[in-house]
Structures are given as C-alpha cells and as structure tokens.
Tab-separated table of C-alpha atoms in Angstrom:
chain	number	residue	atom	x	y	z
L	1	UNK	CA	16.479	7.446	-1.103
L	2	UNK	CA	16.765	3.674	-2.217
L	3	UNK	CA	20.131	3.770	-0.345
L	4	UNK	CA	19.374	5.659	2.595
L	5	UNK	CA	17.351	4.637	5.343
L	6	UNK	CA	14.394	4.657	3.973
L	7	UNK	CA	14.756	1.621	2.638
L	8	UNK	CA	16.283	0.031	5.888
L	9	UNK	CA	13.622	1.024	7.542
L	10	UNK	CA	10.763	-0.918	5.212
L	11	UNK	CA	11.027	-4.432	7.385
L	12	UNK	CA	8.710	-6.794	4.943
L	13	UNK	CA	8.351	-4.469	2.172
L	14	UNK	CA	12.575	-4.272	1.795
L	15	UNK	CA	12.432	-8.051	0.921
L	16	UNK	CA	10.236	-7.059	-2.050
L	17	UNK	CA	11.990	-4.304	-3.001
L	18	UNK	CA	15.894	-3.954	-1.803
L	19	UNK	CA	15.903	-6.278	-5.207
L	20	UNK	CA	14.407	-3.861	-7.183
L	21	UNK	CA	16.969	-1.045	-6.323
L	22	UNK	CA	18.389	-1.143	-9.751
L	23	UNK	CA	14.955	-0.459	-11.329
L	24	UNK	CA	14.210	1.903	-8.962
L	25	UNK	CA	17.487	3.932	-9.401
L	26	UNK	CA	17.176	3.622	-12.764
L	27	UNK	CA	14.087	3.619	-14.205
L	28	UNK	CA	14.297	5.176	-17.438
L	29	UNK	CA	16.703	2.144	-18.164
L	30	UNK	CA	14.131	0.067	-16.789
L	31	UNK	CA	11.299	1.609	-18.994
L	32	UNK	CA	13.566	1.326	-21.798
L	33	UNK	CA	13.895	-2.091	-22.012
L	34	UNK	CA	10.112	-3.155	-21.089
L	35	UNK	CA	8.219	-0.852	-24.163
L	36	UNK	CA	6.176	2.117	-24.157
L	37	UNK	CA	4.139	0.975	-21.488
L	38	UNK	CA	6.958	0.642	-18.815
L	39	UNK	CA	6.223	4.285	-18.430
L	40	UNK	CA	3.682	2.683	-16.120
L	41	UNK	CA	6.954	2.167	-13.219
L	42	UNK	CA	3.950	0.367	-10.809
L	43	UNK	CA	3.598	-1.900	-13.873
L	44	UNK	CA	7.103	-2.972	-13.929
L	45	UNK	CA	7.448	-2.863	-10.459
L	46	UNK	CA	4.997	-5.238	-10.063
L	47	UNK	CA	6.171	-7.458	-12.856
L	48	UNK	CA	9.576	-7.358	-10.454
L	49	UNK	CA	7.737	-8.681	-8.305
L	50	UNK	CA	6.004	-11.274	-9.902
L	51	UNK	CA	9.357	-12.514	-11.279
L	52	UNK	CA	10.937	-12.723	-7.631
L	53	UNK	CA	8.173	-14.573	-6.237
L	54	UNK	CA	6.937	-17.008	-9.274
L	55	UNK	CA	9.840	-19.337	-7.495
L	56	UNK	CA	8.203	-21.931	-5.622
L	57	UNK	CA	7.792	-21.331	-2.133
L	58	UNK	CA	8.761	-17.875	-2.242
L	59	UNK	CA	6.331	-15.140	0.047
L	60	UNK	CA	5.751	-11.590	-0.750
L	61	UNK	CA	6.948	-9.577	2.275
L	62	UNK	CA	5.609	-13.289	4.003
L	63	UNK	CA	2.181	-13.465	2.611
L	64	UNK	CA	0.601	-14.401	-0.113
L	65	UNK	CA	-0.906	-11.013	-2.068
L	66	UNK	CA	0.473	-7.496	-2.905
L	67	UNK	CA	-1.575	-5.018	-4.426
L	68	UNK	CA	-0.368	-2.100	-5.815
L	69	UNK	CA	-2.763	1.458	-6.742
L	70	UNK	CA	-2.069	3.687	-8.923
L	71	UNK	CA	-2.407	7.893	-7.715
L	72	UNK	CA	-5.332	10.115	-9.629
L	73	UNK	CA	-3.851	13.891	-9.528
L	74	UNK	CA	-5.500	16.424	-8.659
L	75	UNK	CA	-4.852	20.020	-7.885
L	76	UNK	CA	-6.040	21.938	-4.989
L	77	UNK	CA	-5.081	25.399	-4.360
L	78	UNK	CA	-2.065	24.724	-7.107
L	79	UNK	CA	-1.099	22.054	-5.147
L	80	UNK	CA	-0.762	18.911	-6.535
L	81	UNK	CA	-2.791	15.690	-4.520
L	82	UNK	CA	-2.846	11.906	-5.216
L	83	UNK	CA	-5.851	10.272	-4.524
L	84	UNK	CA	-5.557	6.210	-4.134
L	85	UNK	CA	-8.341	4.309	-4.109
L	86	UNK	CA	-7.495	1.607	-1.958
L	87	UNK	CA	-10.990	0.026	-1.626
L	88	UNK	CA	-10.729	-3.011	-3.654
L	89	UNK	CA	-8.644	-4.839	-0.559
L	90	UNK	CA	-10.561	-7.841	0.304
L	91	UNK	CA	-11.485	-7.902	4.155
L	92	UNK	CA	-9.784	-11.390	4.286
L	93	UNK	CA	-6.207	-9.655	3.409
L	94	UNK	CA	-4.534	-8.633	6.624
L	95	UNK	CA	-2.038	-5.772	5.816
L	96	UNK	CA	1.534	-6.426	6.556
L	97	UNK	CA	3.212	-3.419	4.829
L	98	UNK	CA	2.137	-0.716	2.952
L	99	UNK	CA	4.907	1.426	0.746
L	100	UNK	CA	4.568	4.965	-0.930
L	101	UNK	CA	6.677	5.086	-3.629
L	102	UNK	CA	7.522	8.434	-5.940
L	103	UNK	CA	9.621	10.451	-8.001
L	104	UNK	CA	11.795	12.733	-6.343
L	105	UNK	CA	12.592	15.500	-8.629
L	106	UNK	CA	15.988	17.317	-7.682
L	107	UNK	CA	15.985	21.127	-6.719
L	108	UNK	CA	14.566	23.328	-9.468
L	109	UNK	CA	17.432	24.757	-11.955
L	110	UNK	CA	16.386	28.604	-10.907
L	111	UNK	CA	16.768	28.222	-7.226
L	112	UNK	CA	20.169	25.963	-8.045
L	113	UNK	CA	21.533	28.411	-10.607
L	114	UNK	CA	21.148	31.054	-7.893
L	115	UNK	CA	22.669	29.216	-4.989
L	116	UNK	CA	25.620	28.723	-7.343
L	117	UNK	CA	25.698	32.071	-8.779
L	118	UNK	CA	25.980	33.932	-5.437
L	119	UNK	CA	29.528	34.765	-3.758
L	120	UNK	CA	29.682	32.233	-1.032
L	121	UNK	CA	30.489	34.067	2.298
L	122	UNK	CA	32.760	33.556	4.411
L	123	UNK	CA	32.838	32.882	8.452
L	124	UNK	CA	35.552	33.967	11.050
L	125	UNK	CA	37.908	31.666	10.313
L	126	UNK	CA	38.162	31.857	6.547
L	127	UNK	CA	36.249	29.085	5.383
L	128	UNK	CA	33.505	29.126	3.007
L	129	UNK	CA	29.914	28.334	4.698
L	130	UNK	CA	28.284	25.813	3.213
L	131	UNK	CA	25.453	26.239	0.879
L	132	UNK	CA	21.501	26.786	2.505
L	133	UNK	CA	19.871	23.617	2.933
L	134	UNK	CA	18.159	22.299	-0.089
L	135	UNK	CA	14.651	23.093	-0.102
L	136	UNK	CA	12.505	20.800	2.253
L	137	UNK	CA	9.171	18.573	1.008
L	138	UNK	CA	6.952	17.617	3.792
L	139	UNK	CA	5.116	14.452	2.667
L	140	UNK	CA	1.139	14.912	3.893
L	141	UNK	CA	-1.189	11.571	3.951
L	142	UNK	CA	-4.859	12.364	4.834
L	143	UNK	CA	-7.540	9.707	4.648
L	144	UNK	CA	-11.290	9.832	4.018
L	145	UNK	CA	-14.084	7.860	3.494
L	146	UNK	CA	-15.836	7.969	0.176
L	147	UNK	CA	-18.545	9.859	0.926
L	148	UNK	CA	-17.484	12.615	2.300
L	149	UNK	CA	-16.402	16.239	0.585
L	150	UNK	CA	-13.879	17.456	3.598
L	151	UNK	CA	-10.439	17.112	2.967
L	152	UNK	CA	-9.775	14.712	4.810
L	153	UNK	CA	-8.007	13.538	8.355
L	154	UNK	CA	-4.545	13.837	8.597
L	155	UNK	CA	-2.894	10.850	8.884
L	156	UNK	CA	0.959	11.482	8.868
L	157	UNK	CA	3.360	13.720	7.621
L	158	UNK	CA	7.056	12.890	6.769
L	159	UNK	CA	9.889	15.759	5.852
L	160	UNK	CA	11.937	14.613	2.770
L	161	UNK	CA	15.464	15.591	1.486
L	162	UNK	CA	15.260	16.149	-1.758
L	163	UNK	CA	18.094	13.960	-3.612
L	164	UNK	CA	20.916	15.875	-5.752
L	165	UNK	CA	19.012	14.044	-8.834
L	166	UNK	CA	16.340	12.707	-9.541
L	167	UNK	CA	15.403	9.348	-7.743
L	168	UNK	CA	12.390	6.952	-6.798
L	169	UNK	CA	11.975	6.731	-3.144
L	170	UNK	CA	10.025	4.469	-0.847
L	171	UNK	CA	8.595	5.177	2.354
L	172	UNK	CA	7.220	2.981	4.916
L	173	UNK	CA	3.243	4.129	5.377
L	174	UNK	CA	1.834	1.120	6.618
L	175	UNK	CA	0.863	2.641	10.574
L	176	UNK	CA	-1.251	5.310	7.698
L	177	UNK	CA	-2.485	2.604	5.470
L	178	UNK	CA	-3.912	0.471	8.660
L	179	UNK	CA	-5.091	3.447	10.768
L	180	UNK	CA	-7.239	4.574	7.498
L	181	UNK	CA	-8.641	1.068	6.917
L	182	UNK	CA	-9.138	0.479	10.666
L	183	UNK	CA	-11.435	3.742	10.253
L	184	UNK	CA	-13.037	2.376	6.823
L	185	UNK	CA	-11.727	5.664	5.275
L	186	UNK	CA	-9.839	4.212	2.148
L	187	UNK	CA	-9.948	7.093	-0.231
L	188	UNK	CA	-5.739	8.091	0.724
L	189	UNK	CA	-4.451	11.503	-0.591
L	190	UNK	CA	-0.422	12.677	-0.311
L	191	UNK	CA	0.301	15.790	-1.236
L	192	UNK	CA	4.170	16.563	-1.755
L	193	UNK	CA	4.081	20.180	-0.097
L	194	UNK	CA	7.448	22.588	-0.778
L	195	UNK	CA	8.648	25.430	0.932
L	196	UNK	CA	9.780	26.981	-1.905
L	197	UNK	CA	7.862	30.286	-2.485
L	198	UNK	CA	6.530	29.418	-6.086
L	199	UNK	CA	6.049	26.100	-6.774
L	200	UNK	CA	4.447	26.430	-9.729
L	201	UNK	CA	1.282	24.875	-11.572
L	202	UNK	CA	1.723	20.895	-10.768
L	203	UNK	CA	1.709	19.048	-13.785
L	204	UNK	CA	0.896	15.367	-14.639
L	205	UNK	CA	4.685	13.374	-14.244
L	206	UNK	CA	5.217	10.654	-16.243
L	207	UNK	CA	6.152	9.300	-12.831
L	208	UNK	CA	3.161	8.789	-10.616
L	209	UNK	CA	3.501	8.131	-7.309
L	210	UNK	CA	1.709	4.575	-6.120
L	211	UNK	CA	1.425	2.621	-2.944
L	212	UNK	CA	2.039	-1.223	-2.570
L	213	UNK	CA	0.158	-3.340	0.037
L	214	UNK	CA	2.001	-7.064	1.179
L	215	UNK	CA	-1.117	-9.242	2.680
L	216	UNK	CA	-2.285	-12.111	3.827
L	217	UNK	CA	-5.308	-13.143	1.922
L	218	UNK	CA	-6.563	-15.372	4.944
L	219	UNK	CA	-9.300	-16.749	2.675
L	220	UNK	CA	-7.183	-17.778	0.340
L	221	UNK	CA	-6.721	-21.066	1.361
L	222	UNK	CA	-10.464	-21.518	1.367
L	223	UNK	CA	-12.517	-23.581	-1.111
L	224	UNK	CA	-13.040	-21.455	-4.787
L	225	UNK	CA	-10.726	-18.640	-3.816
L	226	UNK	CA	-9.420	-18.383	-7.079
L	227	UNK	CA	-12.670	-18.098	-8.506
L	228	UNK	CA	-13.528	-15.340	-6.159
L	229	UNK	CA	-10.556	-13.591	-7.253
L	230	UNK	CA	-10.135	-14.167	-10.562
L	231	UNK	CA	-13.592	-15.407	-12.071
L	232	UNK	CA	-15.353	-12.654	-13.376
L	233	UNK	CA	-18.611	-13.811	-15.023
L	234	UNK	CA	-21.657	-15.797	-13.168
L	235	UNK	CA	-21.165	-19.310	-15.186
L	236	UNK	CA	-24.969	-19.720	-13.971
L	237	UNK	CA	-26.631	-16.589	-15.644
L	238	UNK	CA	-29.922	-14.570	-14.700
L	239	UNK	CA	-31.854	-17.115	-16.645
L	240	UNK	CA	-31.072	-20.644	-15.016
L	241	UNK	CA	-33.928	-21.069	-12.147
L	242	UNK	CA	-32.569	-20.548	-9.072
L	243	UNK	CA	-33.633	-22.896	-6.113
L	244	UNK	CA	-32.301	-20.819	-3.333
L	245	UNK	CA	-30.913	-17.745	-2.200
L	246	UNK	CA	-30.259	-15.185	-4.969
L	247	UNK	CA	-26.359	-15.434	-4.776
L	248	UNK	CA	-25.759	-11.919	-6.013
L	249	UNK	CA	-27.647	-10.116	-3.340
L	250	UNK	CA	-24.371	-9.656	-0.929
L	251	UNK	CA	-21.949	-7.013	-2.112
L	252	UNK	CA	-19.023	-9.571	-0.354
L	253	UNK	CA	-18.848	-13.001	-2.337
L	254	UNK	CA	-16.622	-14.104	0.373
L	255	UNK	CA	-19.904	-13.531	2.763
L	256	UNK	CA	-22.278	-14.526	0.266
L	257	UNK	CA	-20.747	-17.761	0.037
L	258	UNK	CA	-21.284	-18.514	3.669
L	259	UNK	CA	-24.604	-17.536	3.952
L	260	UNK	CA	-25.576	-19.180	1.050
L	261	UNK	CA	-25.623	-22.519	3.398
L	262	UNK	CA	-29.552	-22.995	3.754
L	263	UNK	CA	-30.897	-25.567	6.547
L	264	UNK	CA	-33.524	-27.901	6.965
L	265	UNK	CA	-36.239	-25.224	7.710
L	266	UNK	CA	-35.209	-23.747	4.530
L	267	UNK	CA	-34.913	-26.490	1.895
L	268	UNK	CA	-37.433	-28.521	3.214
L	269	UNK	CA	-35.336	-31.080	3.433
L	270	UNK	CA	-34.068	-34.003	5.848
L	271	UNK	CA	-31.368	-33.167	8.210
L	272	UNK	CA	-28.300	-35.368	8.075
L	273	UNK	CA	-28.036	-35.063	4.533
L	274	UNK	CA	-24.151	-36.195	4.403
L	275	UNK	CA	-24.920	-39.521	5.758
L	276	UNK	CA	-27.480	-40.510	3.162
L	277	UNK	CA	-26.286	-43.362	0.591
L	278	UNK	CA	-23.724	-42.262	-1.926
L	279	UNK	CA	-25.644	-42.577	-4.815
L	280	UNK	CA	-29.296	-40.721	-3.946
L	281	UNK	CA	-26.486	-37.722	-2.529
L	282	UNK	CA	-25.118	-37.015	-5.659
L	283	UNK	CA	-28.611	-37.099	-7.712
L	284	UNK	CA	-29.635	-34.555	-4.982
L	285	UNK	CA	-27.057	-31.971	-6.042
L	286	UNK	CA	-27.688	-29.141	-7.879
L	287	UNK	CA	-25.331	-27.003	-9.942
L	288	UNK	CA	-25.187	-24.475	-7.287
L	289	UNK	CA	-24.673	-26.844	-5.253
L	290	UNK	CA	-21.507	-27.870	-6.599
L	291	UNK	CA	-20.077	-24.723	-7.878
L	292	UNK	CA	-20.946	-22.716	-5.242
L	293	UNK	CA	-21.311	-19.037	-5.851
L	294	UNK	CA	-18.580	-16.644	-5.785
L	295	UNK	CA	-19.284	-14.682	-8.706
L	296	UNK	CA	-19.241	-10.657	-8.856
L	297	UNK	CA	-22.587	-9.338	-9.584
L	298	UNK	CA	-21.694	-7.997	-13.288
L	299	UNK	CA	-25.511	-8.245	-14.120
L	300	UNK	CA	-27.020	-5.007	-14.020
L	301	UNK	CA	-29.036	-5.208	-10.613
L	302	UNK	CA	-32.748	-5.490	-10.704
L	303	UNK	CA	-34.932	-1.722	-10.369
L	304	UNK	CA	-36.256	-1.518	-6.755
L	305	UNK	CA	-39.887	-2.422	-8.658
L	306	UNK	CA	-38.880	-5.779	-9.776
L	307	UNK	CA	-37.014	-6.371	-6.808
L	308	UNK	CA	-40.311	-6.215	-4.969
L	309	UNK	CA	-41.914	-8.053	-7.881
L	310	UNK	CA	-38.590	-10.724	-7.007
L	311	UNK	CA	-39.374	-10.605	-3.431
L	312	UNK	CA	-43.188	-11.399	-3.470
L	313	UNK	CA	-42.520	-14.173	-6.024
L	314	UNK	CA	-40.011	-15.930	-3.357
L	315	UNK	CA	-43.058	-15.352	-0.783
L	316	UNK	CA	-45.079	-16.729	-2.706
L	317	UNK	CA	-43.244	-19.440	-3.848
L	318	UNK	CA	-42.091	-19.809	0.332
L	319	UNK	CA	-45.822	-20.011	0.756
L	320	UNK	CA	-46.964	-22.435	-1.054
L	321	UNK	CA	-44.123	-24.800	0.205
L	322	UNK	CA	-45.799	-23.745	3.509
L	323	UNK	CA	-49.285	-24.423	2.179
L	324	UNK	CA	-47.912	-28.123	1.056
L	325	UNK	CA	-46.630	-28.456	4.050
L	326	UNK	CA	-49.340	-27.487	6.202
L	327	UNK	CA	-51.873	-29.751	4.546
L	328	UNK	CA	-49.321	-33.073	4.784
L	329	UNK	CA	-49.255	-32.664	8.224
L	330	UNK	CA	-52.880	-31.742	8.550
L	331	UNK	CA	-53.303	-35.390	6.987
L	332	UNK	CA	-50.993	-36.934	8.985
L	333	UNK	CA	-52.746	-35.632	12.002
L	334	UNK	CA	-56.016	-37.190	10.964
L	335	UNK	CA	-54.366	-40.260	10.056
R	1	UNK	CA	-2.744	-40.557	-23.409
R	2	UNK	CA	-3.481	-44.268	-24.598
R	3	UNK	CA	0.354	-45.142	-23.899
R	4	UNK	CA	0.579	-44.163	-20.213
R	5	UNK	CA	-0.538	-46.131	-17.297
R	6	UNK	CA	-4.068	-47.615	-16.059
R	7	UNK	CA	-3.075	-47.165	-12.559
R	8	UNK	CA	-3.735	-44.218	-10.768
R	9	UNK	CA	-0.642	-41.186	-11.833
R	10	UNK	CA	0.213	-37.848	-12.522
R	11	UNK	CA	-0.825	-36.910	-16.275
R	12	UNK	CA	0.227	-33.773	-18.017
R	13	UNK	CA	-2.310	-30.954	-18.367
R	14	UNK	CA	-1.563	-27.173	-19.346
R	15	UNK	CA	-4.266	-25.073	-18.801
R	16	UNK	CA	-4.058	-21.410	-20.689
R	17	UNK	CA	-5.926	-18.879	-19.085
R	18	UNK	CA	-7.112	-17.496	-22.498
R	19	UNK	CA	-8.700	-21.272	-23.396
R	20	UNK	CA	-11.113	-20.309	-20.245
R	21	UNK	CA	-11.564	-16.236	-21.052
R	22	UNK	CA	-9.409	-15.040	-18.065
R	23	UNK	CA	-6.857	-13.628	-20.497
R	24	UNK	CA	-8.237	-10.098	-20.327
R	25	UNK	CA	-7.500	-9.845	-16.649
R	26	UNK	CA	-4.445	-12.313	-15.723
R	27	UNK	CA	-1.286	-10.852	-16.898
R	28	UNK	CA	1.316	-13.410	-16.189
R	29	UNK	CA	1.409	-16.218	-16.788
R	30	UNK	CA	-0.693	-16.561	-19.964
R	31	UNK	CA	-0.531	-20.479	-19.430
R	32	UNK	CA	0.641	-22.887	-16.925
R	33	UNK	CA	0.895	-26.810	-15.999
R	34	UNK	CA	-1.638	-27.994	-13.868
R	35	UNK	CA	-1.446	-31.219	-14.458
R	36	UNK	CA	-4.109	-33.842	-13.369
R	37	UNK	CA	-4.519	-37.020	-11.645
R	38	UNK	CA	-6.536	-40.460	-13.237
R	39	UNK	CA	-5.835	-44.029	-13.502
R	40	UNK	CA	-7.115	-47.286	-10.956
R	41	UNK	CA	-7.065	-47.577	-7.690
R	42	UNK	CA	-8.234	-51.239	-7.581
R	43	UNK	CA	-6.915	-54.074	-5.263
R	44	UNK	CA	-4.399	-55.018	-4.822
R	45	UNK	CA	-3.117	-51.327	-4.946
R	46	UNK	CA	0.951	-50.688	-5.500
R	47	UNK	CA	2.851	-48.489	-3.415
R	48	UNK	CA	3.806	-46.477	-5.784
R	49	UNK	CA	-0.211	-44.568	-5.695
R	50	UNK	CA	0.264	-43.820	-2.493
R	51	UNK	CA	-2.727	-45.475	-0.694
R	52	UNK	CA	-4.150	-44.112	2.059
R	53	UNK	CA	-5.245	-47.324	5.034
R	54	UNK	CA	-8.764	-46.231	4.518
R	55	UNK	CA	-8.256	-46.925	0.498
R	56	UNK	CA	-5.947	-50.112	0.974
R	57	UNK	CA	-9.491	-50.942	3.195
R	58	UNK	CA	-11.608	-49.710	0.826
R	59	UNK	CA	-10.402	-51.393	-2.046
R	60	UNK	CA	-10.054	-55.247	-0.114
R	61	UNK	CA	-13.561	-54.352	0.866
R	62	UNK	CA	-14.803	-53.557	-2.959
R	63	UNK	CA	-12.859	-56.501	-4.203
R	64	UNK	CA	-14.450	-58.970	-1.773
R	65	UNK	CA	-17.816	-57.657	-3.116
R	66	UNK	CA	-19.813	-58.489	0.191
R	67	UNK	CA	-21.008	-54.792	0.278
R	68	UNK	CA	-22.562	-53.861	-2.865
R	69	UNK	CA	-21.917	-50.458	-4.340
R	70	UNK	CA	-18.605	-49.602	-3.187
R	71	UNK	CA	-16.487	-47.150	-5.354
R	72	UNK	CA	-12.759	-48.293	-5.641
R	73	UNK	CA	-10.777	-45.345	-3.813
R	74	UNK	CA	-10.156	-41.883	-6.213
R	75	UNK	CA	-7.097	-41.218	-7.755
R	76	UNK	CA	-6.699	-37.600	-6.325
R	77	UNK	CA	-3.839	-34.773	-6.046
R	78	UNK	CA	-1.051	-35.631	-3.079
R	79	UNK	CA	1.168	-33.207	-3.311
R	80	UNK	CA	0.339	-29.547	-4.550
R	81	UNK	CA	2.235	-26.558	-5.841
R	82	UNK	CA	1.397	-23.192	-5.437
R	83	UNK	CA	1.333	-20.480	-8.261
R	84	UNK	CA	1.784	-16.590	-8.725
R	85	UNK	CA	-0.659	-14.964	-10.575
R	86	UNK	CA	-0.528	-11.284	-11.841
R	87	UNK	CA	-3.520	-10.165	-12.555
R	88	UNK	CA	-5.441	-6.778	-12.725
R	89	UNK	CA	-8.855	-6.261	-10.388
R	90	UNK	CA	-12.053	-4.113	-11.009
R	91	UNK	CA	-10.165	-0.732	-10.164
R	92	UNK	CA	-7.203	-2.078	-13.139
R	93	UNK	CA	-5.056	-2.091	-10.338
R	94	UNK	CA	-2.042	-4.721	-10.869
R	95	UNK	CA	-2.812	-7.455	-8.093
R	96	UNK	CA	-0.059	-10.484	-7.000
R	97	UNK	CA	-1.320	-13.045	-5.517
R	98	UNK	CA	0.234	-16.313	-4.846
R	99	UNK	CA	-2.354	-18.988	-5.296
R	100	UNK	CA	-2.116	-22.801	-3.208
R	101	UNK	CA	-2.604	-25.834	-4.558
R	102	UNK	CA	-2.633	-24.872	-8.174
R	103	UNK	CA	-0.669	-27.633	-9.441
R	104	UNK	CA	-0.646	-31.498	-8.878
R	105	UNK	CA	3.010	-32.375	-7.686
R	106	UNK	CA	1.869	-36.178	-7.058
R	107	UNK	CA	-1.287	-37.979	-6.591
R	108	UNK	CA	-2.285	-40.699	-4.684
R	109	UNK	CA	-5.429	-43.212	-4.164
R	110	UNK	CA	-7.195	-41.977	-1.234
C-alpha cells in the first residue's frame, strides 16, 4: 500500500507521489472535491502533479516530463486485462521511472463472511490459529508490439497483499516499462490474476488502473520544442508553395526537422551563406526558413497516385534546375 | 506602453493559450506571463541593460558611423523562467511537461 513499502521502494517516482498519499488514500474525498470528472483519479493525479511542480525550479522525479496512460479493459478468458498504449513517448524522453498505479479492492464479502463465520480451531496449546491468509493477486505485465495477435511476452510478475480495505497502490515497473521500449513492444497489458476459485465476470471499475512515466525530454531544450509538443496545426498549409523538402514526409518531427537542413548541391545556392552581409541574408529567408517545421502531419496524406504524381513533379522541377544549370556552365565553358 | 522607458527593459506580456487556439489541448494554465523585451540599446548604453562587450563595441562602433549599416545591439531576454504545462497529446493522455525559457526574467542588450 501507500504506506508500505511499496512506496519506499519508488526512488524518483516517491518524490512525485509520497505527496499525493492523501489523495491516494482517499480518493473518493479527492474526487469529491474536484467534480464529476475527478472520477478520472489519473486526471487528478496528474493535476497533483502539476500543482507540485508549477513552483519554479521544481523537477518531476528530476526531469522535465511525466506522462501518464490511461488502461483499455479487456477480458480474456473472464479475466480482466489493461492494455496501455504507451506509444506516444517521444524518442528524446529518457525514462527515469515508470509507476503502475490501481485500485485494490479488499477481500470479497462471501469469502470474508465465511472466514468469520467458521469456528476458529484451536492448536496444542489453546490458542486460536490465526485466520488463512487473505487471498493472493499476482500482478502479470506482458508487452507486445502493435502488430502482433500473441499475447504477449511476459515481462514481470509481482504477488500483492490485498489491503483490509480498499486502497490505491503504486508499484515500481520501470525495469518492465524500459525492457518493453528497449524491445519497441509498447502495447503493455497487466492482468490482476486471483487465486480465488471464482472470480467472477470483471467489470469496468470506476477506478482504472494507469501507469506514470518521469522523463527527460532531452530535446526539450532544443530550438521550437514547444511547438513540437504542443503546436498542432501546420501554420504553412498544403497550399503555400513549398521550396524544399515536403516537411510532413517523416513520421518524427523531431527527425524531420534535422533533415530538413538542405546544402549547397540542393538549393543551388552559395556555400557560406551565414557570412553574407546582414541585409541580402534576411531578404534570402523564407518562411520555412524561419519557422522551421515541426508540425504533425494532420493533413490527410496524399494517395500513393499523387504521391507519384508529387514525386515526378519534384524531378521534374530537380531537372530543370539541372537543365539551367547545365547550359550556364556549358556557356561558361565556351566563354 | 507610451509611459515606460525607451531604453531597452522588461515589458509586461500575458499570453493566453486560447488567444493562439491551444486551449483545446493545454489544460493548465489557461494563460500565463511571458513577458517581452524592447526599448534602445544605443550608445552610450547604461548598466542597468546589461550590455554584453561585444554590444558596448557594437554600439561605439554604430555611433561613430565609420561602418555603414550597423544595427545598434538587440534588446533580448537575459534571464529566463521555465513553465509547467499540462496538456493532453494525440492518445488524450494527460502529459506534464516542464517547458525552459518560457518567460523573460530580465533582458539585456546583447
């Protein structure tokens, strides 16, 4: 629980969270107070969060992102399975810590009311044995990539206690968390198994489990990273003519941005270019130029057809800067 | 912002994320102060902007005149602050991220 080790044992995630204990113990009271939506505990957690680290100078867990995902249930064999979908991690964010965090529900009523209902025996000398261990959860964490059907790798599997009532717990799964992304398999199941006999049909809880990744965002520091983060429209649409590089053809805008960079053989133009006088510099910018592109590719993509029509138009257009070029030297040689 | 001063300082901007359409994605804050920097950096420049020796030279340079077409030095950010930002991405996944230099703390002629 919140109290017990488990939370001792989170190194960077515990300075996120031992402040949240509170919400976490309680968080009907939390939900209470936040609206209808505080259902949503990743929500408030996260809004926790936010509150802690808005102070100036303050670092989540010592970087500079979290990310929380929210669990998608599903049931196999009667079982109940969260899938997280933990793709949207930028490859610039080195993980630091990675938390599971869920409702433990205490020890169905049935099973209790029978425990309680039964004449405790007694031993040799007299004393009434305690009471059979609570039923045991085994905590399963499987990974897969997303394009696979199997069910997925095992990736660890941690016994739980359950608590006299019910409670949030954390647990520490970032050796799972890195292991899966290490293996590019970032589809992450957990499946809370029992060993009681009849477990029942798993319903949807009002209390979904989530997980909570503390980064690094390396790139964060770099020029525009706030517009690759948080701009979400292409301020230069389909229509504006283009001079170079389509700037939505990489799927990473991080990558896109750097290979955006065209030379001399490219642009046809002088090398040197920063050391020209101020003034014919700045007339020689473009838009692109200036803003450069980190832009999600919203716009519907382009059928493979006009793609090819695309590509033989930037031939074409490549070729006649060829042709031009061809026939200036062609008169410089006979010059 | 007629009262405040010519020379290069610190002048009070709040941006609010809805005034540029990020609204629908950026949770908290809804606004902030970014501030900005403008004002002079001409010659002879006080010590109060903060000049950089390359923009105490630049500026003697400029107001000697021998070279023509040089800028007086830019009145940019100093100092920065940094700034949470809760926000959801693509999947509607709540994101923190804690973004540098999103604030002008002081500014300077450089």
């Amino acid at each position: 629980s919140h109290r017990a080790p488990a939370w001792s044992a989170l190194p960077a995630a515990a300075d996120g969270l031992q402040g949240d204990r509170d919400l976490q113990r309680h968080p009907g009271d939390a939900a209470a107070t936040l609206g209808p939506s505080a259902q949503d505990m990743v929500a408030v957690h996260m809004h926790r969060l936010y509150e802690k680290y808005s102070r100036q100078g303050a670092r989540p867990g010592g970087g500079n992102t979290v990310r929380s995902f929210r669990a998608r249930l599903e049931v196999v064999d009667q079982k109940a399975v969260y899938f997280f979908n933990l793709t949207s991690m930028q490859d610039s964010e080195m993980i630091l810590t990675a938390t599971f965090h869920f409702y433990s529900e205490p020890p169905r009523w049935p099973r209790a009311l029978e425990v309680l209902c039964k004449p405790r025996a007694k031993n040799a000398s007299g004393r009434p044995l305690p009471l059979g261990p609570p039923t045991r959860q085994h905590l399963l964490f499987r990974s897969l990539s997303q394009n696979t059907a199997t069910q997925g790798l095992l990736r660890g599997a941690m016994a739980l206690a359950p608590p006299p009532r019910g409670l949030w717990q954390a647990k520490d799964i970032s050796p799972i968390v890195k292991a899966a992304r290490r293996d590019g398999e970032l589809l992450l199941s957990a499946q809370l198994d029992s060993e009681e006999r009849d477990p029942g049909v798993p319903r949807p809880s009002p209390y979904a489990p989530y997980i909570l990744v503390y980064a690094n965002d390396l790139a964060i520091s770099e020029p525009n990273s706030v517009a690759v983060t948080l701009q979400r429209y292409d301020p230069f649409p389909a229509g504006d003519p283009e001079p170079r590089a389509a700037p939505n053809n990489s799927a990473d805008p991080r990558v896109r941005r750097a290979a955006q960079a065209t030379g001399p053989l490219q642009d046809n133009e002088l090398p040197g270019l920063d050391e020209r006088p101020p003034r014919a510099h700045a007339q020689h910018f473009h838009k692109h130029q200036l803003w450069p592109s980190p832009f999600r590719a919203l716009k519907p993509r382009p059928g493979r057809k006009d793609r090819r029509k695309k590509g033989q138009e930037v031939f074409m257009a490549a070729s006649q800067v060829l042709d031009f070029d061809e026939k200036t030297m062609q008169k410089a040689r006979r010059k | 912002q007629w009262d405040e001063p010519r020379v290069c300082s610190r002048r009070y901007l709040k941006v609010d994320f809805a005034d540029i359409g990020w609204n629908e994605w950026i949770i908290s804050p809804k606004s902030f102060d970014a501030y900005y920097c403008a004002g002079a950096c001409e010659f002879p420049m006080p010590k109060i902007v903060r000049p950089s020796n390359h923009a105490t030279i630049q500026s003697i340079v400029r107001a000697v005149g021998i070279i023509p077409g040089i800028p007086e030095p830019c009145c940019v950010p100093d100092k920065m602050n940094s700034l949470g930002v809760l926000f959801l991405d693509e999947n509607r996944n709540v994101v923190l991220k804690v973004y540098p230099n999103m604030s002008v703390d002081t500014c300077a002629c450089r």
